[in-house]
C-alpha cells in the first residue's frame, strides 16, 4: 500500500525526520493503460512529499485511543432520547421480519403515533444490528437494552473519528491527522449525538466512509484497488440503509470519477481512450449496483419495490410533513416555516470556535495551499460539505431543533479545518522558525478549550453545547434546567444582536 503526504513542518522534536519521496498512486501507469497528462495530475492531486516523526506518530495513535475511549465511555452515561421508543418499536418489527424470513410484515406498515408512521421509509441497518444483539443478550427495552444500543451507536462515532483522522493524515501528513482528532474531540454536539442518535450518526459514518474510499479510488484510477472499491460499497450501503438520502453518494461518485477522467485524458479522451472510459463507467456502475443492492438487504420496504419505494422515501423526506413548534431567535415557529439561514446560524453558534476558525483559514489560504494538497481532493471535501447545506437552505426544507439532520456534512468540515490549521502552521514556521508551529498548536488548543471543558463538565449531554458567540458556556450553565430533559434555557441573540429573554427555551 502506498501512502503520500504533504510536507509537514514540525515543532522542535528530538527524533530524526525520515523523508521518502514517492509518486502518488494517481500518477502510476502501466503498459496496459494510457498515460495521462502529468501536468494536469499535478494540478489536480498536488505534489506529495512524505515526512514522518516517531513522536508525532505516537501522539496520533495515543490521541486516537483517547477519542475511542471517550466515545465508548459517553455511550454508557447518555440518557434515553425521546425518539427511542419509536426506534425500539421499529427494531422489534425488523427482528421479527428477518427472524421469520419475511413472513412477519409488520415492519412494512405504518403505525399511528407521530413519527412512527414513517419508520418504514428509513433503512433498518442499525435497528437490525442492535435488535439482534439485544435479542441474543436477552434484553428487552429498558436500561440494559439502551446501554447496548448506545454502545453500538458509539461504534459509528468511532468510525467517523477514524476516517476523519485518516483522510486529514493522507492529505497533509500526521500533524493534520492529529489536528483532525483534536477538532473532533472539541465537537460536543457530534460527540453527544454519536452515542445516542441511531439515524443521523450511522448515516454520517456511511457518508464520510463512502467519500473517503471514493477519494482513494480516484488516486489510483483507472485501476483502483479492490479494497477501496469495497470500502466505497460498504460506506454507501451503510448510508443508504440508514436514510434514503444515502443514494446521493452514488451521484457524487459519478460526478467525481467523471472529473477525474477529464483531468487525466481530457474531453477528447472519451473517443481516444474509449476502453479506459468504459472502465471508469463500469467501476461506477458496479459500485453503485453493489452498494444499493446491499442497502436493500437491510431495508424491507425498499426491498419490495427498490426504485419506486426509494423514490417515495426521498420525496417524503424532501417535503417532510411532521410539523413541530421550535424556538428560534426568541420566537416560536413551526419547523416547516424556519428562515432560510436557520441551519447556517445554528452551525455558527453551536460549533467550536476552533472549527469555525479552521474553516475560515482554509478559505483564506485557498488555492495557495491546494497546490500541494491537490485541487480535486479539496474540491471533493468542500462540495460534499456545502452542497447539501446550500440545497436545504435554497429549498427552505424543514429542520428540527438545530442541525442534527445535517450532521453528515460536519466530518468533511473537520478535515478541511484540520488542513487549514496545517497550512497555517507551515506559514507561521516560515516566518517564525522554531516557534511558528507552536503558535499554531496554541491557537487550536485555546480555541478548543471552551468546547473541551463543556464535554468534561457535562458528559451526559454534550449535545446542548453553544459556543461563546451565543453567549458562552458559562451563560448556558447558569441558565440550565436539568429537569427539562435536554432543553436549555439561555440568552441568545436574535439577528445576532437583539437579546432574547432568558426565560425562552432553546431545544438542543
Tab-separated table of C-alpha atoms in Angstrom:
chain	number	residue	atom	x	y	z
A	1	UNK	CA	0.000	0.000	0.000
A	2	UNK	CA	1.400	3.399	-0.927
A	3	UNK	CA	0.614	6.487	1.125
A	4	UNK	CA	1.531	10.019	0.277
A	5	UNK	CA	1.576	13.077	2.409
A	6	UNK	CA	2.344	16.727	2.002
A	7	UNK	CA	5.375	18.202	3.686
A	8	UNK	CA	4.868	18.626	7.422
A	9	UNK	CA	6.569	21.436	9.362
A	10	UNK	CA	7.065	20.284	12.948
A	11	UNK	CA	7.924	21.984	16.224
A	12	UNK	CA	11.341	21.159	17.632
A	13	UNK	CA	11.499	17.390	18.015
A	14	UNK	CA	14.236	15.132	19.268
A	15	UNK	CA	13.543	12.366	16.770
A	16	UNK	CA	15.002	12.422	13.282
A	17	UNK	CA	12.886	13.051	10.209
A	18	UNK	CA	12.820	10.368	7.581
A	19	UNK	CA	11.843	11.647	4.183
A	20	UNK	CA	10.890	9.403	1.372
A	21	UNK	CA	9.842	10.869	-1.952
A	22	UNK	CA	7.359	8.631	-3.715
A	23	UNK	CA	4.977	9.283	-6.594
A	24	UNK	CA	1.297	9.252	-5.689
A	25	UNK	CA	-0.892	6.415	-6.867
A	26	UNK	CA	-2.576	8.938	-9.141
A	27	UNK	CA	0.392	9.127	-11.491
A	28	UNK	CA	1.148	5.425	-11.716
A	29	UNK	CA	0.708	3.991	-15.183
A	30	UNK	CA	1.082	0.573	-16.704
A	31	UNK	CA	1.778	-0.626	-20.180
A	32	UNK	CA	-1.858	-1.662	-20.432
A	33	UNK	CA	-3.232	1.759	-19.612
A	34	UNK	CA	-2.857	5.110	-21.399
A	35	UNK	CA	-0.576	7.773	-19.988
A	36	UNK	CA	-2.483	10.783	-18.634
A	37	UNK	CA	-1.113	14.311	-18.560
A	38	UNK	CA	1.333	14.656	-15.669
A	39	UNK	CA	0.834	18.435	-15.576
A	40	UNK	CA	-2.893	18.052	-15.075
A	41	UNK	CA	-2.367	15.319	-12.491
A	42	UNK	CA	-0.013	17.543	-10.533
A	43	UNK	CA	-2.600	20.337	-10.699
A	44	UNK	CA	-5.378	18.014	-9.537
A	45	UNK	CA	-3.586	15.881	-6.938
A	46	UNK	CA	-0.672	18.006	-5.749
A	47	UNK	CA	2.996	17.298	-5.179
A	48	UNK	CA	3.162	14.741	-2.387
A	49	UNK	CA	6.170	14.504	-0.118
A	50	UNK	CA	6.136	12.047	2.764
A	51	UNK	CA	7.593	13.100	6.094
A	52	UNK	CA	7.386	11.222	9.357
A	53	UNK	CA	8.218	11.706	13.002
A	54	UNK	CA	8.169	8.890	15.540
A	55	UNK	CA	6.879	11.251	18.221
A	56	UNK	CA	4.011	12.541	16.076
A	57	UNK	CA	3.004	9.002	15.187
A	58	UNK	CA	2.815	8.127	18.879
A	59	UNK	CA	0.749	11.246	19.574
A	60	UNK	CA	-1.562	10.402	16.688
A	61	UNK	CA	-2.298	6.863	17.858
A	62	UNK	CA	-2.422	7.849	21.506
A	63	UNK	CA	-4.964	10.582	20.816
A	64	UNK	CA	-6.925	8.200	18.622
A	65	UNK	CA	-7.126	5.802	21.553
A	66	UNK	CA	-8.324	8.608	23.826
A	67	UNK	CA	-11.021	9.528	21.318
A	68	UNK	CA	-12.281	5.947	21.117
A	69	UNK	CA	-12.400	5.635	24.900
A	70	UNK	CA	-14.247	8.948	25.195
A	71	UNK	CA	-16.936	7.852	22.741
A	72	UNK	CA	-17.406	4.434	24.332
A	73	UNK	CA	-17.470	5.980	27.798
A	74	UNK	CA	-20.011	8.653	26.895
A	75	UNK	CA	-22.302	5.978	25.491
A	76	UNK	CA	-22.797	4.477	28.927
A	77	UNK	CA	-23.888	7.691	30.649
A	78	UNK	CA	-26.111	9.142	27.939
A	79	UNK	CA	-29.833	9.185	28.663
A	80	UNK	CA	-32.661	7.750	26.549
A	81	UNK	CA	-33.855	10.276	23.980
A	82	UNK	CA	-37.463	10.980	23.073
A	83	UNK	CA	-37.366	9.187	19.702
A	84	UNK	CA	-36.056	5.897	21.025
A	85	UNK	CA	-39.489	4.483	21.816
A	86	UNK	CA	-40.251	4.664	18.084
A	87	UNK	CA	-36.876	3.150	17.227
A	88	UNK	CA	-37.435	0.335	19.739
A	89	UNK	CA	-40.719	-0.493	18.034
A	90	UNK	CA	-39.139	-0.493	14.576
A	91	UNK	CA	-36.221	-2.637	15.779
A	92	UNK	CA	-38.642	-5.190	17.236
A	93	UNK	CA	-40.613	-5.387	13.983
A	94	UNK	CA	-37.475	-5.703	11.883
A	95	UNK	CA	-36.136	-8.519	14.055
A	96	UNK	CA	-39.448	-10.338	13.588
A	97	UNK	CA	-39.307	-9.724	9.827
A	98	UNK	CA	-35.861	-11.279	9.423
A	99	UNK	CA	-36.346	-13.972	12.058
A	100	UNK	CA	-39.440	-15.224	10.207
A	101	UNK	CA	-37.846	-14.994	6.775
A	102	UNK	CA	-40.121	-12.106	5.800
A	103	UNK	CA	-43.387	-13.704	6.900
A	104	UNK	CA	-43.992	-11.154	9.662
A	105	UNK	CA	-44.570	-7.986	7.642
A	106	UNK	CA	-45.499	-5.605	10.451
A	107	UNK	CA	-42.357	-3.569	9.657
A	108	UNK	CA	-43.869	-2.674	6.264
A	109	UNK	CA	-46.938	-0.928	7.667
A	110	UNK	CA	-47.380	2.438	9.280
A	111	UNK	CA	-48.154	2.888	12.947
A	112	UNK	CA	-50.456	5.569	14.282
A	113	UNK	CA	-48.184	7.571	16.597
A	114	UNK	CA	-46.288	10.613	15.345
A	115	UNK	CA	-43.052	9.750	13.502
A	116	UNK	CA	-43.736	6.019	13.942
A	117	UNK	CA	-45.817	6.406	10.796
A	118	UNK	CA	-42.623	6.979	8.823
A	119	UNK	CA	-40.351	4.270	10.215
A	120	UNK	CA	-40.695	2.021	7.189
A	121	UNK	CA	-39.240	4.765	4.975
A	122	UNK	CA	-35.924	4.552	6.843
A	123	UNK	CA	-33.322	1.904	6.195
A	124	UNK	CA	-33.114	-0.508	9.083
A	125	UNK	CA	-29.444	-1.413	9.334
A	126	UNK	CA	-28.845	-0.063	12.832
A	127	UNK	CA	-32.170	-1.363	14.132
A	128	UNK	CA	-31.493	-4.834	12.724
A	129	UNK	CA	-27.944	-4.801	14.098
A	130	UNK	CA	-28.863	-3.577	17.583
A	131	UNK	CA	-32.106	-5.560	17.672
A	132	UNK	CA	-30.438	-8.911	17.099
A	133	UNK	CA	-27.599	-8.106	19.524
A	134	UNK	CA	-30.116	-7.251	22.250
A	135	UNK	CA	-32.134	-10.352	21.427
A	136	UNK	CA	-29.018	-12.507	21.744
A	137	UNK	CA	-28.318	-10.916	25.128
A	138	UNK	CA	-31.912	-11.422	26.254
A	139	UNK	CA	-32.561	-7.693	26.694
A	140	UNK	CA	-35.968	-6.073	26.362
A	141	UNK	CA	-36.476	-2.260	26.229
A	142	UNK	CA	-35.053	-0.848	29.440
A	143	UNK	CA	-31.766	0.394	30.869
A	144	UNK	CA	-29.576	-2.535	29.735
A	145	UNK	CA	-31.276	-2.587	26.318
A	146	UNK	CA	-30.493	1.070	25.677
A	147	UNK	CA	-26.956	0.876	27.046
A	148	UNK	CA	-26.291	-1.765	24.394
A	149	UNK	CA	-27.897	0.421	21.705
A	150	UNK	CA	-25.815	3.406	22.761
A	151	UNK	CA	-22.599	1.390	22.826
A	152	UNK	CA	-23.276	0.143	19.291
A	153	UNK	CA	-24.198	3.687	18.249
A	154	UNK	CA	-20.840	4.885	19.579
A	155	UNK	CA	-19.050	2.435	17.256
A	156	UNK	CA	-20.283	4.501	14.307
A	157	UNK	CA	-18.926	7.585	16.047
A	158	UNK	CA	-15.604	5.756	16.262
A	159	UNK	CA	-15.815	5.040	12.526
A	160	UNK	CA	-16.270	8.767	11.860
A	161	UNK	CA	-13.267	9.536	14.075
A	162	UNK	CA	-11.014	7.019	12.344
A	163	UNK	CA	-11.921	8.134	8.810
A	164	UNK	CA	-11.720	11.870	9.511
A	165	UNK	CA	-8.249	11.413	11.008
A	166	UNK	CA	-7.118	9.087	8.201
A	167	UNK	CA	-8.312	11.482	5.483
A	168	UNK	CA	-6.584	14.517	7.010
A	169	UNK	CA	-3.433	12.475	7.522
A	170	UNK	CA	-3.436	11.213	3.939
A	171	UNK	CA	-3.933	14.719	2.573
A	172	UNK	CA	-1.381	16.616	4.639
A	173	UNK	CA	0.502	14.264	6.952
A	174	UNK	CA	0.436	13.045	10.535
A	175	UNK	CA	0.175	16.523	12.029
A	176	UNK	CA	-3.034	17.174	10.106
A	177	UNK	CA	-4.388	13.856	11.372
A	178	UNK	CA	-3.692	14.901	14.970
A	179	UNK	CA	-5.425	18.222	14.336
A	180	UNK	CA	-8.480	16.418	12.949
A	181	UNK	CA	-8.752	14.247	16.076
A	182	UNK	CA	-8.449	17.306	18.328
A	183	UNK	CA	-11.145	19.169	16.413
A	184	UNK	CA	-13.487	16.182	16.576
A	185	UNK	CA	-12.964	15.893	20.337
A	186	UNK	CA	-13.757	19.610	20.507
A	187	UNK	CA	-17.145	18.952	18.871
A	188	UNK	CA	-19.560	18.388	21.778
A	189	UNK	CA	-22.650	18.135	19.608
A	190	UNK	CA	-21.123	15.472	17.384
A	191	UNK	CA	-19.869	13.547	20.425
A	192	UNK	CA	-23.266	13.723	22.122
A	193	UNK	CA	-25.186	12.526	19.092
A	194	UNK	CA	-22.591	9.826	18.379
A	195	UNK	CA	-23.697	7.867	21.418
A	196	UNK	CA	-27.494	8.057	21.138
A	197	UNK	CA	-28.622	9.095	17.638
A	198	UNK	CA	-29.255	5.918	15.566
A	199	UNK	CA	-30.266	7.727	12.380
A	200	UNK	CA	-28.005	10.700	11.805
A	201	UNK	CA	-24.743	9.192	13.132
A	202	UNK	CA	-24.740	5.899	11.156
A	203	UNK	CA	-25.765	7.957	8.123
A	204	UNK	CA	-22.868	10.378	8.689
A	205	UNK	CA	-20.471	7.451	9.156
A	206	UNK	CA	-21.566	5.827	5.897
A	207	UNK	CA	-21.408	9.168	4.080
A	208	UNK	CA	-17.820	10.024	5.100
A	209	UNK	CA	-16.693	6.412	4.616
A	210	UNK	CA	-18.013	6.282	1.050
A	211	UNK	CA	-16.424	9.642	0.204
A	212	UNK	CA	-13.057	8.687	1.679
A	213	UNK	CA	-12.811	5.495	-0.328
A	214	UNK	CA	-14.040	7.310	-3.428
A	215	UNK	CA	-11.126	9.714	-2.938
A	216	UNK	CA	-8.675	6.833	-2.542
A	217	UNK	CA	-10.040	5.124	-5.649
A	218	UNK	CA	-9.653	8.334	-7.657
A	219	UNK	CA	-5.950	8.420	-6.813
A	220	UNK	CA	-5.407	5.051	-8.497
A	221	UNK	CA	-7.765	5.264	-11.460
A	222	UNK	CA	-8.208	3.661	-13.916
A	223	UNK	CA	-7.133	0.636	-11.859
A	224	UNK	CA	-8.274	1.226	-8.266
A	225	UNK	CA	-7.564	-1.303	-5.553
A	226	UNK	CA	-10.354	-3.718	-4.747
A	227	UNK	CA	-10.103	-2.695	-1.064
A	228	UNK	CA	-11.066	0.874	-1.965
A	229	UNK	CA	-13.939	-0.317	-4.119
A	230	UNK	CA	-15.172	-2.447	-1.228
A	231	UNK	CA	-14.813	0.467	1.197
A	232	UNK	CA	-16.950	2.677	-1.037
A	233	UNK	CA	-19.609	-0.024	-1.428
A	234	UNK	CA	-19.832	-0.639	2.326
A	235	UNK	CA	-19.950	3.076	3.147
A	236	UNK	CA	-22.583	3.838	0.522
A	237	UNK	CA	-24.627	0.843	1.633
A	238	UNK	CA	-24.470	1.943	5.276
A	239	UNK	CA	-25.634	5.456	4.401
A	240	UNK	CA	-28.487	4.252	2.160
A	241	UNK	CA	-29.505	1.527	4.613
A	242	UNK	CA	-29.982	4.294	7.190
A	243	UNK	CA	-31.611	7.089	5.191
A	244	UNK	CA	-32.747	7.196	1.575
A	245	UNK	CA	-30.562	10.274	1.051
A	246	UNK	CA	-27.582	7.930	1.014
A	247	UNK	CA	-28.121	7.476	-2.721
A	248	UNK	CA	-26.539	10.917	-3.033
A	249	UNK	CA	-23.068	9.362	-2.721
A	250	UNK	CA	-23.646	7.347	-5.899
A	251	UNK	CA	-24.235	10.579	-7.814
A	252	UNK	CA	-21.151	12.099	-6.186
A	253	UNK	CA	-19.141	9.088	-7.359
A	254	UNK	CA	-20.311	9.503	-10.949
A	255	UNK	CA	-19.555	13.223	-10.892
A	256	UNK	CA	-16.055	12.988	-9.426
A	257	UNK	CA	-14.994	9.946	-11.407
A	258	UNK	CA	-16.042	11.914	-14.483
A	259	UNK	CA	-13.927	14.875	-13.354
A	260	UNK	CA	-11.007	12.560	-12.699
A	261	UNK	CA	-11.264	11.135	-16.217
A	262	UNK	CA	-11.334	14.629	-17.746
A	263	UNK	CA	-8.301	15.702	-15.714
A	264	UNK	CA	-6.338	12.669	-16.891
A	265	UNK	CA	-7.411	12.331	-20.515
A	266	UNK	CA	-9.386	15.435	-21.470
A	267	UNK	CA	-12.698	15.546	-23.282
A	268	UNK	CA	-11.120	14.003	-26.364
A	269	UNK	CA	-10.155	11.014	-24.230
A	270	UNK	CA	-13.732	9.725	-24.434
A	271	UNK	CA	-13.017	8.834	-28.052
A	272	UNK	CA	-9.284	8.246	-27.960
A	273	UNK	CA	-9.282	6.172	-24.805
A	274	UNK	CA	-12.742	4.667	-25.073
A	275	UNK	CA	-11.762	1.428	-23.332
A	276	UNK	CA	-10.499	3.397	-20.362
A	277	UNK	CA	-13.705	5.437	-20.381
A	278	UNK	CA	-15.683	2.209	-20.263
A	279	UNK	CA	-13.525	1.048	-17.360
A	280	UNK	CA	-14.498	4.170	-15.423
A	281	UNK	CA	-18.167	3.676	-16.276
A	282	UNK	CA	-18.058	0.003	-15.298
A	283	UNK	CA	-16.392	0.822	-11.997
A	284	UNK	CA	-19.066	3.402	-11.143
A	285	UNK	CA	-21.963	1.216	-12.267
A	286	UNK	CA	-20.660	-1.853	-10.470
A	287	UNK	CA	-20.055	0.029	-7.220
A	288	UNK	CA	-23.474	1.667	-7.432
A	289	UNK	CA	-25.351	-1.585	-8.027
A	290	UNK	CA	-23.395	-3.391	-5.306
A	291	UNK	CA	-23.829	-0.607	-2.753
A	292	UNK	CA	-27.522	-0.071	-3.448
A	293	UNK	CA	-28.195	-3.792	-3.569
A	294	UNK	CA	-26.506	-4.328	-0.207
A	295	UNK	CA	-28.512	-1.464	1.321
A	296	UNK	CA	-31.772	-3.086	0.214
A	297	UNK	CA	-30.968	-6.174	2.277
A	298	UNK	CA	-31.477	-4.065	5.419
A	299	UNK	CA	-34.464	-2.045	4.199
A	300	UNK	CA	-37.563	-4.256	3.872
A	301	UNK	CA	-39.868	-1.570	2.474
A	302	UNK	CA	-37.470	-0.636	-0.346
A	303	UNK	CA	-36.805	-4.323	-0.976
A	304	UNK	CA	-40.429	-4.718	-2.070
A	305	UNK	CA	-40.030	-2.176	-4.900
A	306	UNK	CA	-36.424	-0.844	-4.949
A	307	UNK	CA	-36.795	2.109	-7.315
A	308	UNK	CA	-40.377	3.167	-6.564
A	309	UNK	CA	-40.126	2.924	-2.779
A	310	UNK	CA	-36.702	4.601	-2.638
A	311	UNK	CA	-38.098	7.481	-4.680
A	312	UNK	CA	-41.142	7.586	-2.405
A	313	UNK	CA	-38.886	7.886	0.646
A	314	UNK	CA	-36.800	10.623	-0.989
A	315	UNK	CA	-39.928	12.588	-1.943
A	316	UNK	CA	-41.354	12.202	1.560
A	317	UNK	CA	-38.265	13.446	3.363
A	318	UNK	CA	-37.758	16.274	0.877
A	319	UNK	CA	-41.152	17.596	1.968
A	320	UNK	CA	-41.475	16.149	5.456
A	321	UNK	CA	-44.986	16.728	6.775
A	322	UNK	CA	-44.334	16.445	10.510
A	323	UNK	CA	-44.692	19.954	11.976
A	324	UNK	CA	-43.445	20.747	15.435
A	325	UNK	CA	-43.074	24.043	17.225
A	326	UNK	CA	-39.470	25.127	17.739
A	327	UNK	CA	-37.896	28.221	19.248
A	328	UNK	CA	-35.594	30.277	17.072
A	329	UNK	CA	-34.473	33.852	17.511
A	330	UNK	CA	-36.764	34.252	20.504
A	331	UNK	CA	-39.871	33.254	18.595
A	332	UNK	CA	-41.920	30.066	18.474
A	333	UNK	CA	-42.393	28.886	14.910
A	334	UNK	CA	-43.276	25.733	13.003
A	335	UNK	CA	-40.419	23.609	11.749
A	336	UNK	CA	-41.547	23.929	8.128
A	337	UNK	CA	-41.515	27.721	8.335
A	338	UNK	CA	-37.959	28.357	9.522
A	339	UNK	CA	-35.849	31.175	7.979
A	340	UNK	CA	-33.557	30.299	5.103
A	341	UNK	CA	-30.444	30.961	7.203
A	342	UNK	CA	-31.618	28.718	10.070
A	343	UNK	CA	-29.018	25.928	9.596
A	344	UNK	CA	-26.155	28.356	8.925
A	345	UNK	CA	-26.873	30.343	12.086
A	346	UNK	CA	-27.180	27.176	14.167
A	347	UNK	CA	-23.807	25.981	12.895
A	348	UNK	CA	-22.306	29.360	13.716
A	349	UNK	CA	-23.466	29.343	17.348
A	350	UNK	CA	-23.008	25.671	18.229
A	351	UNK	CA	-19.729	24.618	16.586
A	352	UNK	CA	-16.473	25.133	18.491
A	353	UNK	CA	-14.571	28.311	17.638
A	354	UNK	CA	-11.560	26.194	16.679
A	355	UNK	CA	-13.547	24.503	13.889
A	356	UNK	CA	-15.065	27.776	12.672
A	357	UNK	CA	-11.619	29.393	12.622
A	358	UNK	CA	-10.011	26.421	10.876
A	359	UNK	CA	-12.591	26.581	8.095
A	360	UNK	CA	-12.032	30.334	7.771
A	361	UNK	CA	-8.282	29.774	7.494
A	362	UNK	CA	-8.830	27.150	4.797
A	363	UNK	CA	-10.971	29.620	2.842
A	364	UNK	CA	-8.376	32.382	3.201
A	365	UNK	CA	-5.416	30.213	2.224
A	366	UNK	CA	-7.434	28.816	-0.678
A	367	UNK	CA	-5.634	27.749	-3.818
A	368	UNK	CA	-2.240	28.703	-2.403
A	369	UNK	CA	-2.212	25.573	-0.253
A	370	UNK	CA	-4.337	23.473	-2.589
A	371	UNK	CA	-1.362	23.308	-4.950
A	372	UNK	CA	0.341	20.900	-2.555
A	373	UNK	CA	-2.802	19.154	-1.323
A	374	UNK	CA	-4.404	18.782	-4.746
A	375	UNK	CA	-7.398	20.707	-6.070
A	376	UNK	CA	-9.633	17.729	-6.758
A	377	UNK	CA	-9.481	16.172	-3.252
A	378	UNK	CA	-10.100	19.575	-1.642
A	379	UNK	CA	-12.978	20.286	-4.029
A	380	UNK	CA	-14.486	16.908	-3.151
A	381	UNK	CA	-14.463	17.865	0.538
A	382	UNK	CA	-15.903	21.337	0.001
A	383	UNK	CA	-18.587	20.142	-2.387
A	384	UNK	CA	-19.814	17.282	-0.220
A	385	UNK	CA	-19.871	19.568	2.831
A	386	UNK	CA	-21.568	22.582	1.268
A	387	UNK	CA	-23.848	21.242	-1.458
A	388	UNK	CA	-26.383	19.636	0.941
A	389	UNK	CA	-26.343	22.756	3.136
A	390	UNK	CA	-26.922	25.129	0.215
A	391	UNK	CA	-29.608	22.844	-1.228
A	392	UNK	CA	-31.521	22.667	2.052
A	393	UNK	CA	-31.286	26.431	2.517
A	394	UNK	CA	-32.437	27.068	-1.054
A	395	UNK	CA	-35.421	24.734	-0.666
A	396	UNK	CA	-36.137	26.029	2.849
A	397	UNK	CA	-36.528	22.430	3.988
A	398	UNK	CA	-37.895	21.678	7.437
A	399	UNK	CA	-35.328	21.089	10.163
A	400	UNK	CA	-35.883	20.146	13.782
A	401	UNK	CA	-34.089	21.563	16.807
A	402	UNK	CA	-30.842	22.700	15.257
A	403	UNK	CA	-28.767	20.917	12.645
A	404	UNK	CA	-28.740	17.288	13.746
A	405	UNK	CA	-30.147	16.220	10.359
A	406	UNK	CA	-27.078	17.857	8.827
A	407	UNK	CA	-24.504	16.066	10.968
A	408	UNK	CA	-23.311	14.197	7.881
A	409	UNK	CA	-21.759	17.362	6.395
A	410	UNK	CA	-19.699	18.002	9.540
A	411	UNK	CA	-16.945	15.320	9.148
A	412	UNK	CA	-15.757	16.770	5.792
A	413	UNK	CA	-15.673	20.179	7.504
A	414	UNK	CA	-13.420	18.765	10.217
A	415	UNK	CA	-10.960	17.514	7.600
A	416	UNK	CA	-10.912	20.919	5.900
A	417	UNK	CA	-10.438	22.740	9.203
A	418	UNK	CA	-7.548	20.446	10.144
A	419	UNK	CA	-5.876	21.046	6.789
A	420	UNK	CA	-6.419	24.781	7.265
A	421	UNK	CA	-4.501	24.747	10.551
A	422	UNK	CA	-1.793	22.598	8.978
A	423	UNK	CA	-1.308	25.263	6.304
A	424	UNK	CA	-1.254	27.966	8.978
A	425	UNK	CA	1.456	26.054	10.830
A	426	UNK	CA	3.596	25.898	7.692
A	427	UNK	CA	3.109	29.618	7.034
A	428	UNK	CA	3.987	30.581	10.617
A	429	UNK	CA	7.004	28.273	10.669
A	430	UNK	CA	8.456	30.059	7.644
A	431	UNK	CA	8.131	33.427	9.398
A	432	UNK	CA	8.884	32.272	12.938
A	433	UNK	CA	11.350	29.381	12.592
A	434	UNK	CA	11.206	27.079	15.577
A	435	UNK	CA	8.188	28.890	17.045
A	436	UNK	CA	5.577	29.078	14.306
A	437	UNK	CA	4.250	25.540	14.728
A	438	UNK	CA	3.910	26.044	18.483
A	439	UNK	CA	1.873	29.200	17.859
A	440	UNK	CA	-0.458	27.152	15.655
A	441	UNK	CA	-0.867	24.428	18.307
A	442	UNK	CA	-1.517	27.031	20.962
A	443	UNK	CA	-4.188	28.672	18.820
A	444	UNK	CA	-6.004	25.379	18.237
A	445	UNK	CA	-5.947	24.396	21.900
A	446	UNK	CA	-7.021	27.842	23.088
A	447	UNK	CA	-9.966	27.995	20.699
A	448	UNK	CA	-10.929	24.395	21.556
A	449	UNK	CA	-10.731	24.799	25.344
A	450	UNK	CA	-14.295	26.048	25.754
A	451	UNK	CA	-15.799	23.064	23.917
A	452	UNK	CA	-13.482	20.508	25.523
A	453	UNK	CA	-14.298	21.750	29.017
A	454	UNK	CA	-18.013	21.684	28.270
A	455	UNK	CA	-17.861	17.983	27.443
A	456	UNK	CA	-15.815	17.267	30.569
A	457	UNK	CA	-18.314	19.124	32.753
A	458	UNK	CA	-21.426	17.792	31.001
A	459	UNK	CA	-20.575	14.296	29.734
A	460	UNK	CA	-24.196	13.105	29.811
A	461	UNK	CA	-25.442	15.768	27.422
A	462	UNK	CA	-22.625	17.479	25.450
A	463	UNK	CA	-25.058	17.863	22.527
A	464	UNK	CA	-26.522	21.019	24.130
A	465	UNK	CA	-23.306	22.986	23.604
A	466	UNK	CA	-23.309	26.593	22.378
A	467	UNK	CA	-20.085	28.453	21.656
A	468	UNK	CA	-19.056	31.898	23.009
A	469	UNK	CA	-20.697	33.576	20.005
A	470	UNK	CA	-24.023	32.521	21.536
A	471	UNK	CA	-23.146	33.843	24.962
A	472	UNK	CA	-20.650	31.257	26.138
A	473	UNK	CA	-20.785	28.043	28.114
A	474	UNK	CA	-20.886	29.927	31.425
A	475	UNK	CA	-24.056	31.692	30.354
A	476	UNK	CA	-25.636	28.404	29.321
A	477	UNK	CA	-24.746	26.612	32.525
A	478	UNK	CA	-26.070	29.473	34.607
A	479	UNK	CA	-29.484	29.078	32.994
A	480	UNK	CA	-29.589	25.304	32.611
A	481	UNK	CA	-32.614	23.462	33.977
A	482	UNK	CA	-31.715	19.794	34.388
A	483	UNK	CA	-35.391	18.817	34.656
A	484	UNK	CA	-36.234	19.806	31.104
A	485	UNK	CA	-34.910	16.613	29.565
A	486	UNK	CA	-32.280	18.140	27.308
A	487	UNK	CA	-33.750	21.640	26.922
A	488	UNK	CA	-31.541	24.574	27.755
A	489	UNK	CA	-32.882	27.917	28.971
A	490	UNK	CA	-30.456	30.595	27.897
A	491	UNK	CA	-29.953	34.063	26.476
A	492	UNK	CA	-29.173	34.032	22.787
A	493	UNK	CA	-29.321	36.635	20.084
A	494	UNK	CA	-31.962	37.360	17.511
A	495	UNK	CA	-30.376	38.583	14.323
A	496	UNK	CA	-27.012	38.323	16.144
A	497	UNK	CA	-27.564	41.490	18.199
A	498	UNK	CA	-31.028	41.519	19.807
A	499	UNK	CA	-31.022	39.899	23.230
A	500	UNK	CA	-33.654	37.298	23.958
A	501	UNK	CA	-35.168	36.842	27.408
A	502	UNK	CA	-33.545	34.092	29.447
A	503	UNK	CA	-36.993	32.635	30.062
A	504	UNK	CA	-37.014	31.404	26.487
A	505	UNK	CA	-36.141	27.751	25.989
A	506	UNK	CA	-33.908	26.584	23.169
A	507	UNK	CA	-34.141	22.965	22.166
A	508	UNK	CA	-30.811	21.225	21.901
